């Protein structure tokens, strides 16, 4: 497969290389967010000297990739105003069978909104607090050191210390160790609007799944029902961007505002994928 490289930074225009599977995070600093990012991808040999495996996958079984972030928002946001997902630079061809992928994505995350068929900039975004498989929140003093990152053991869910508005329902801060209950609770926009994040709130997230599989033969998207899509036959080489961003105001023609942090996966220089003529046999 082509070598891939992973970059991270506070925006799409400010990125530095990240060594995958090394456990060495990239520092992110802006006037809106400060924190660190680490990425683990099972089976990936990257262009920055990253290893193909990590202890992370022995401790968190059943996943094949993970984007982990820890940090604080340096201005106050409601949980409803923070989104996470993908923003693409230009349109791309959707493969046969992609409808099944979208149904699977909406099943995993009912809060997902998207326009992946956009003729300008395709996107898929969800509220950060509702979409993350693992989400931990801790209150800290302004000058207090953040917890170890990446954590020694896989991240566990804890939103028991969330800061809420005076009108918040009491159940908002009762979830600890239950990602499914937290995600179901914050699928409601009114509940997200009751929660506030600011400089004294350290948020640690782990976006990890198993539906992408990396190997020397390529990248495959595996879905329930035995559907497998060879990603390399459709990818035109444009960067795949994972972003945390502000929700845009209603007067904007797109749902996202300022990007607060960004992780990019792209082909290493000189390793652009070669697209072939696609037939129905490309989906196993």
PDB file of C-alpha atoms in Angstrom, residues 11-235:
ATOM      1  CA  UNK A  11      -6.135  24.234  11.857  1.00  0.00           C
ATOM      2  CA  UNK A  12      -5.904  22.832   8.331  1.00  0.00           C
ATOM      3  CA  UNK A  13      -3.193  25.402   7.559  1.00  0.00           C
ATOM      4  CA  UNK A  14      -1.018  24.754  10.634  1.00  0.00           C
ATOM      5  CA  UNK A  15      -0.021  21.091  10.660  1.00  0.00           C
ATOM      6  CA  UNK A  16       3.065  19.162  11.764  1.00  0.00           C
ATOM      7  CA  UNK A  17       3.917  15.462  11.255  1.00  0.00           C
ATOM      8  CA  UNK A  18       2.818  12.998  13.925  1.00  0.00           C
ATOM      9  CA  UNK A  19       4.490   9.626  14.546  1.00  0.00           C
ATOM     10  CA  UNK A  20       1.734   7.030  14.537  1.00  0.00           C
ATOM     11  CA  UNK A  21       1.752   4.336  17.269  1.00  0.00           C
ATOM     12  CA  UNK A  22       4.667   6.015  19.056  1.00  0.00           C
ATOM     13  CA  UNK A  23       2.688   7.364  21.988  1.00  0.00           C
ATOM     14  CA  UNK A  24       4.464  10.691  21.429  1.00  0.00           C
ATOM     15  CA  UNK A  25       1.758  13.357  21.099  1.00  0.00           C
ATOM     16  CA  UNK A  26       1.744  16.501  19.013  1.00  0.00           C
ATOM     17  CA  UNK A  27       1.156  19.695  20.966  1.00  0.00           C
ATOM     18  CA  UNK A  28      -1.651  22.007  19.801  1.00  0.00           C
ATOM     19  CA  UNK A  29      -1.808  25.640  20.860  1.00  0.00           C
ATOM     20  CA  UNK A  30      -4.054  28.496  19.768  1.00  0.00           C
ATOM     21  CA  UNK A  31      -6.069  31.258  21.409  1.00  0.00           C
ATOM     22  CA  UNK A  32      -9.102  28.923  21.475  1.00  0.00           C
ATOM     23  CA  UNK A  33      -7.687  25.493  22.392  1.00  0.00           C
ATOM     24  CA  UNK A  34      -4.566  23.978  23.941  1.00  0.00           C
ATOM     25  CA  UNK A  35      -3.847  20.290  24.161  1.00  0.00           C
ATOM     26  CA  UNK A  36      -2.230  17.215  22.639  1.00  0.00           C
ATOM     27  CA  UNK A  37      -3.045  14.648  19.948  1.00  0.00           C
ATOM     28  CA  UNK A  38      -1.894  11.035  19.564  1.00  0.00           C
ATOM     29  CA  UNK A  39      -2.860   8.595  16.799  1.00  0.00           C
ATOM     30  CA  UNK A  40      -2.746   4.787  16.739  1.00  0.00           C
ATOM     31  CA  UNK A  41      -3.421   2.793  13.547  1.00  0.00           C
ATOM     32  CA  UNK A  42      -3.027  -0.976  13.584  1.00  0.00           C
ATOM     33  CA  UNK A  43      -0.989  -2.277  10.665  1.00  0.00           C
ATOM     34  CA  UNK A  44       0.100   1.147   9.419  1.00  0.00           C
ATOM     35  CA  UNK A  45       3.692   1.742   8.417  1.00  0.00           C
ATOM     36  CA  UNK A  46       3.817   5.492   8.005  1.00  0.00           C
ATOM     37  CA  UNK A  47       6.263   7.876   6.356  1.00  0.00           C
ATOM     38  CA  UNK A  48       7.386   9.363   9.684  1.00  0.00           C
ATOM     39  CA  UNK A  49       8.867   6.203  11.154  1.00  0.00           C
ATOM     40  CA  UNK A  50       5.807   5.103  13.050  1.00  0.00           C
ATOM     41  CA  UNK A  51       5.542   1.466  14.160  1.00  0.00           C
ATOM     42  CA  UNK A  52       2.967  -0.934  12.730  1.00  0.00           C
ATOM     43  CA  UNK A  53       1.568  -1.894  16.117  1.00  0.00           C
ATOM     44  CA  UNK A  54       1.152  -0.569  19.652  1.00  0.00           C
ATOM     45  CA  UNK A  55       0.371  -1.827  23.143  1.00  0.00           C
ATOM     46  CA  UNK A  56      -2.811   0.210  22.828  1.00  0.00           C
ATOM     47  CA  UNK A  57      -4.358  -2.474  20.604  1.00  0.00           C
ATOM     48  CA  UNK A  58      -3.528  -5.217  23.095  1.00  0.00           C
ATOM     49  CA  UNK A  59      -5.260  -3.265  25.852  1.00  0.00           C
ATOM     50  CA  UNK A  60      -8.204  -1.983  23.767  1.00  0.00           C
ATOM     51  CA  UNK A  61      -9.128  -5.079  21.787  1.00  0.00           C
ATOM     52  CA  UNK A  62     -11.548  -4.989  18.899  1.00  0.00           C
ATOM     53  CA  UNK A  63     -10.464  -1.671  17.370  1.00  0.00           C
ATOM     54  CA  UNK A  64      -8.056  -0.972  14.511  1.00  0.00           C
ATOM     55  CA  UNK A  65      -7.506   2.791  14.773  1.00  0.00           C
ATOM     56  CA  UNK A  66      -7.695   5.535  17.359  1.00  0.00           C
ATOM     57  CA  UNK A  67      -7.441   9.342  17.377  1.00  0.00           C
ATOM     58  CA  UNK A  68      -6.902  10.556  20.940  1.00  0.00           C
ATOM     59  CA  UNK A  69      -7.033  14.183  22.072  1.00  0.00           C
ATOM     60  CA  UNK A  70      -6.658  15.853  25.451  1.00  0.00           C
ATOM     61  CA  UNK A  71      -6.958  19.552  26.126  1.00  0.00           C
ATOM     62  CA  UNK A  72      -8.944  22.568  27.236  1.00  0.00           C
ATOM     63  CA  UNK A  73     -11.034  25.085  25.379  1.00  0.00           C
ATOM     64  CA  UNK A  74      -9.715  28.539  26.244  1.00  0.00           C
ATOM     65  CA  UNK A  75     -13.073  30.219  25.788  1.00  0.00           C
ATOM     66  CA  UNK A  76     -16.465  28.994  26.915  1.00  0.00           C
ATOM     67  CA  UNK A  77     -18.553  26.794  24.624  1.00  0.00           C
ATOM     68  CA  UNK A  78     -21.761  24.924  25.194  1.00  0.00           C
ATOM     69  CA  UNK A  79     -21.495  21.217  24.365  1.00  0.00           C
ATOM     70  CA  UNK A  80     -23.913  21.841  21.512  1.00  0.00           C
ATOM     71  CA  UNK A  81     -21.507  24.289  19.868  1.00  0.00           C
ATOM     72  CA  UNK A  82     -18.612  21.794  19.531  1.00  0.00           C
ATOM     73  CA  UNK A  83     -18.669  19.449  16.525  1.00  0.00           C
ATOM     74  CA  UNK A  84     -16.400  16.611  15.409  1.00  0.00           C
ATOM     75  CA  UNK A  85     -16.100  14.845  12.085  1.00  0.00           C
ATOM     76  CA  UNK A  86     -14.760  15.171   8.550  1.00  0.00           C
ATOM     77  CA  UNK A  87     -14.512  18.125   6.189  1.00  0.00           C
ATOM     78  CA  UNK A  88     -13.204  17.452   2.670  1.00  0.00           C
ATOM     79  CA  UNK A  89     -11.564  19.953   0.359  1.00  0.00           C
ATOM     80  CA  UNK A  90     -13.315  18.839  -2.819  1.00  0.00           C
ATOM     81  CA  UNK A  91     -16.002  16.412  -4.032  1.00  0.00           C
ATOM     82  CA  UNK A  92     -15.210  12.723  -4.376  1.00  0.00           C
ATOM     83  CA  UNK A  93     -16.802   9.771  -6.098  1.00  0.00           C
ATOM     84  CA  UNK A  94     -18.983   7.719  -3.771  1.00  0.00           C
ATOM     85  CA  UNK A  95     -18.476   3.977  -4.357  1.00  0.00           C
ATOM     86  CA  UNK A  96     -21.205   1.479  -5.042  1.00  0.00           C
ATOM     87  CA  UNK A  97     -22.392   0.202  -1.680  1.00  0.00           C
ATOM     88  CA  UNK A  98     -21.783   3.525   0.069  1.00  0.00           C
ATOM     89  CA  UNK A  99     -25.472   3.756   0.947  1.00  0.00           C
ATOM     90  CA  UNK A 100     -24.938   0.795   3.266  1.00  0.00           C
ATOM     91  CA  UNK A 101     -21.985   2.599   4.817  1.00  0.00           C
ATOM     92  CA  UNK A 102     -24.121   5.666   5.509  1.00  0.00           C
ATOM     93  CA  UNK A 103     -26.824   3.552   7.132  1.00  0.00           C
ATOM     94  CA  UNK A 104     -24.171   1.936   9.319  1.00  0.00           C
ATOM     95  CA  UNK A 105     -22.737   5.357  10.261  1.00  0.00           C
ATOM     96  CA  UNK A 106     -26.193   6.669  11.225  1.00  0.00           C
ATOM     97  CA  UNK A 107     -26.824   3.517  13.276  1.00  0.00           C
ATOM     98  CA  UNK A 108     -23.552   3.988  15.169  1.00  0.00           C
ATOM     99  CA  UNK A 109     -24.156   7.736  15.578  1.00  0.00           C
ATOM    100  CA  UNK A 110     -27.772   8.943  15.241  1.00  0.00           C
ATOM    101  CA  UNK A 111     -26.605  12.567  15.737  1.00  0.00           C
ATOM    102  CA  UNK A 112     -24.531  12.484  12.526  1.00  0.00           C
ATOM    103  CA  UNK A 113     -25.387  15.082   9.884  1.00  0.00           C
ATOM    104  CA  UNK A 114     -23.698  15.133   6.490  1.00  0.00           C
ATOM    105  CA  UNK A 115     -23.602  16.236   2.895  1.00  0.00           C
ATOM    106  CA  UNK A 116     -21.102  13.797   1.427  1.00  0.00           C
ATOM    107  CA  UNK A 117     -22.547  14.325  -2.061  1.00  0.00           C
ATOM    108  CA  UNK A 118     -21.742  18.055  -1.949  1.00  0.00           C
ATOM    109  CA  UNK A 119     -20.360  19.487  -5.179  1.00  0.00           C
ATOM    110  CA  UNK A 120     -18.108  21.854  -3.246  1.00  0.00           C
ATOM    111  CA  UNK A 121     -16.875  20.616   0.178  1.00  0.00           C
ATOM    112  CA  UNK A 122     -18.369  17.310   1.407  1.00  0.00           C
ATOM    113  CA  UNK A 123     -18.724  17.017   5.175  1.00  0.00           C
ATOM    114  CA  UNK A 124     -19.963  14.775   7.987  1.00  0.00           C
ATOM    115  CA  UNK A 125     -20.211  16.221  11.519  1.00  0.00           C
ATOM    116  CA  UNK A 126     -21.691  15.309  14.905  1.00  0.00           C
ATOM    117  CA  UNK A 127     -21.755  16.934  18.357  1.00  0.00           C
ATOM    118  CA  UNK A 128     -18.429  16.107  20.034  1.00  0.00           C
ATOM    119  CA  UNK A 129     -19.928  14.983  23.349  1.00  0.00           C
ATOM    120  CA  UNK A 130     -22.432  12.660  21.650  1.00  0.00           C
ATOM    121  CA  UNK A 131     -20.264  11.067  18.959  1.00  0.00           C
ATOM    122  CA  UNK A 132     -17.084  10.130  20.838  1.00  0.00           C
ATOM    123  CA  UNK A 133     -16.857   6.428  21.737  1.00  0.00           C
ATOM    124  CA  UNK A 134     -14.952   7.428  24.906  1.00  0.00           C
ATOM    125  CA  UNK A 135     -15.112  10.826  26.594  1.00  0.00           C
ATOM    126  CA  UNK A 136     -13.587  11.871  29.927  1.00  0.00           C
ATOM    127  CA  UNK A 137     -14.016  15.241  31.596  1.00  0.00           C
ATOM    128  CA  UNK A 138     -12.094  16.568  34.624  1.00  0.00           C
ATOM    129  CA  UNK A 139     -12.231  19.905  36.407  1.00  0.00           C
ATOM    130  CA  UNK A 140      -8.786  21.442  37.052  1.00  0.00           C
ATOM    131  CA  UNK A 141      -7.425  24.735  38.335  1.00  0.00           C
ATOM    132  CA  UNK A 142      -6.047  27.133  35.675  1.00  0.00           C
ATOM    133  CA  UNK A 143      -2.395  26.316  36.445  1.00  0.00           C
ATOM    134  CA  UNK A 144      -2.907  22.666  37.392  1.00  0.00           C
ATOM    135  CA  UNK A 145      -1.151  20.073  35.213  1.00  0.00           C
ATOM    136  CA  UNK A 146      -3.316  17.940  32.963  1.00  0.00           C
ATOM    137  CA  UNK A 147      -3.413  14.139  33.460  1.00  0.00           C
ATOM    138  CA  UNK A 148      -0.916  11.869  31.704  1.00  0.00           C
ATOM    139  CA  UNK A 149      -1.429  11.710  27.948  1.00  0.00           C
ATOM    140  CA  UNK A 150      -1.788   9.399  26.187  1.00  0.00           C
ATOM    141  CA  UNK A 151      -3.192   7.574  29.225  1.00  0.00           C
ATOM    142  CA  UNK A 152      -1.329   4.453  30.330  1.00  0.00           C
ATOM    143  CA  UNK A 153      -4.540   2.432  30.143  1.00  0.00           C
ATOM    144  CA  UNK A 154      -7.333   2.857  27.586  1.00  0.00           C
ATOM    145  CA  UNK A 155      -9.575   5.817  28.332  1.00  0.00           C
ATOM    146  CA  UNK A 156     -12.715   5.180  30.374  1.00  0.00           C
ATOM    147  CA  UNK A 157     -15.859   7.306  30.229  1.00  0.00           C
ATOM    148  CA  UNK A 158     -16.519   9.878  32.947  1.00  0.00           C
ATOM    149  CA  UNK A 159     -18.730  12.980  32.692  1.00  0.00           C
ATOM    150  CA  UNK A 160     -19.630  13.091  36.390  1.00  0.00           C
ATOM    151  CA  UNK A 161     -17.937  16.489  36.918  1.00  0.00           C
ATOM    152  CA  UNK A 162     -19.519  18.393  34.027  1.00  0.00           C
ATOM    153  CA  UNK A 163     -20.263  22.072  34.571  1.00  0.00           C
ATOM    154  CA  UNK A 164     -23.879  22.861  33.770  1.00  0.00           C
ATOM    155  CA  UNK A 165     -26.184  25.844  33.527  1.00  0.00           C
ATOM    156  CA  UNK A 166     -28.470  26.612  36.516  1.00  0.00           C
ATOM    157  CA  UNK A 167     -31.475  25.231  34.646  1.00  0.00           C
ATOM    158  CA  UNK A 168     -29.830  21.898  33.833  1.00  0.00           C
ATOM    159  CA  UNK A 169     -31.595  18.650  34.655  1.00  0.00           C
ATOM    160  CA  UNK A 170     -29.912  16.795  37.581  1.00  0.00           C
ATOM    161  CA  UNK A 171     -29.255  13.663  35.497  1.00  0.00           C
ATOM    162  CA  UNK A 172     -26.817  15.546  33.251  1.00  0.00           C
ATOM    163  CA  UNK A 173     -23.845  14.868  35.563  1.00  0.00           C
ATOM    164  CA  UNK A 174     -24.639  11.302  36.624  1.00  0.00           C
ATOM    165  CA  UNK A 175     -22.850   9.300  33.926  1.00  0.00           C
ATOM    166  CA  UNK A 176     -19.613   7.498  34.726  1.00  0.00           C
ATOM    167  CA  UNK A 177     -18.258   4.440  32.939  1.00  0.00           C
ATOM    168  CA  UNK A 178     -21.149   4.219  30.458  1.00  0.00           C
ATOM    169  CA  UNK A 179     -20.444   5.565  26.962  1.00  0.00           C
ATOM    170  CA  UNK A 180     -23.798   4.335  25.675  1.00  0.00           C
ATOM    171  CA  UNK A 181     -25.785   6.217  28.343  1.00  0.00           C
ATOM    172  CA  UNK A 182     -23.732   9.380  27.820  1.00  0.00           C
ATOM    173  CA  UNK A 183     -24.197   9.252  24.043  1.00  0.00           C
ATOM    174  CA  UNK A 184     -27.924   8.596  24.296  1.00  0.00           C
ATOM    175  CA  UNK A 185     -28.372  11.409  26.821  1.00  0.00           C
ATOM    176  CA  UNK A 186     -26.508  13.983  24.722  1.00  0.00           C
ATOM    177  CA  UNK A 187     -28.257  13.005  21.506  1.00  0.00           C
ATOM    178  CA  UNK A 188     -30.747  15.646  22.682  1.00  0.00           C
ATOM    179  CA  UNK A 189     -29.631  19.176  21.702  1.00  0.00           C
ATOM    180  CA  UNK A 190     -31.320  20.780  24.733  1.00  0.00           C
ATOM    181  CA  UNK A 191     -29.249  18.610  27.070  1.00  0.00           C
ATOM    182  CA  UNK A 192     -26.063  19.558  25.216  1.00  0.00           C
ATOM    183  CA  UNK A 193     -26.950  23.222  25.630  1.00  0.00           C
ATOM    184  CA  UNK A 194     -27.001  22.726  29.409  1.00  0.00           C
ATOM    185  CA  UNK A 195     -23.282  21.832  29.524  1.00  0.00           C
ATOM    186  CA  UNK A 196     -20.438  24.363  29.392  1.00  0.00           C
ATOM    187  CA  UNK A 197     -16.737  23.752  28.634  1.00  0.00           C
ATOM    188  CA  UNK A 198     -14.023  26.314  29.388  1.00  0.00           C
ATOM    189  CA  UNK A 199     -10.393  26.751  30.531  1.00  0.00           C
ATOM    190  CA  UNK A 200     -10.924  24.799  33.782  1.00  0.00           C
ATOM    191  CA  UNK A 201     -12.302  21.736  31.983  1.00  0.00           C
ATOM    192  CA  UNK A 202      -9.887  19.109  30.674  1.00  0.00           C
ATOM    193  CA  UNK A 203     -11.501  16.934  28.027  1.00  0.00           C
ATOM    194  CA  UNK A 204      -9.914  13.662  26.851  1.00  0.00           C
ATOM    195  CA  UNK A 205     -11.430  11.746  23.936  1.00  0.00           C
ATOM    196  CA  UNK A 206     -10.741   8.508  22.099  1.00  0.00           C
ATOM    197  CA  UNK A 207     -12.272   8.186  18.635  1.00  0.00           C
ATOM    198  CA  UNK A 208     -11.686   4.494  17.952  1.00  0.00           C
ATOM    199  CA  UNK A 209     -13.364   1.925  15.689  1.00  0.00           C
ATOM    200  CA  UNK A 210     -12.708  -1.250  13.727  1.00  0.00           C
ATOM    201  CA  UNK A 211     -14.440  -0.625  10.387  1.00  0.00           C
ATOM    202  CA  UNK A 212     -11.212   0.530   8.700  1.00  0.00           C
ATOM    203  CA  UNK A 213      -8.490  -2.090   8.302  1.00  0.00           C
ATOM    204  CA  UNK A 214      -4.943  -1.159   7.264  1.00  0.00           C
ATOM    205  CA  UNK A 215      -2.408  -3.547   5.735  1.00  0.00           C
ATOM    206  CA  UNK A 216       0.395  -3.627   3.170  1.00  0.00           C
ATOM    207  CA  UNK A 217      -2.264  -4.583   0.605  1.00  0.00           C
ATOM    208  CA  UNK A 218      -4.272  -1.394   1.186  1.00  0.00           C
ATOM    209  CA  UNK A 219      -7.140   0.013   3.238  1.00  0.00           C
ATOM    210  CA  UNK A 220     -10.501  -1.710   3.430  1.00  0.00           C
ATOM    211  CA  UNK A 221     -13.815  -0.514   4.811  1.00  0.00           C
ATOM    212  CA  UNK A 222     -15.603  -3.468   6.403  1.00  0.00           C
ATOM    213  CA  UNK A 223     -19.307  -3.187   7.219  1.00  0.00           C
ATOM    214  CA  UNK A 224     -21.864  -5.519   8.806  1.00  0.00           C
ATOM    215  CA  UNK A 225     -23.408  -8.002   6.408  1.00  0.00           C
ATOM    216  CA  UNK A 226     -20.096  -8.958   4.820  1.00  0.00           C
ATOM    217  CA  UNK A 227     -19.728  -5.745   2.765  1.00  0.00           C
ATOM    218  CA  UNK A 228     -16.111  -4.818   2.076  1.00  0.00           C
ATOM    219  CA  UNK A 229     -15.020  -1.748   0.095  1.00  0.00           C
ATOM    220  CA  UNK A 230     -11.474  -1.344  -1.213  1.00  0.00           C
ATOM    221  CA  UNK A 231     -10.865   2.278  -0.248  1.00  0.00           C
ATOM    222  CA  UNK A 232      -7.722   2.655  -2.356  1.00  0.00           C
ATOM    223  CA  UNK A 233      -9.674   2.222  -5.616  1.00  0.00           C
ATOM    224  CA  UNK A 234     -11.814   5.271  -4.873  1.00  0.00           C
ATOM    225  CA  UNK A 235      -9.479   7.570  -2.991  1.00  0.00           C
TER     226      UNK A 235
END
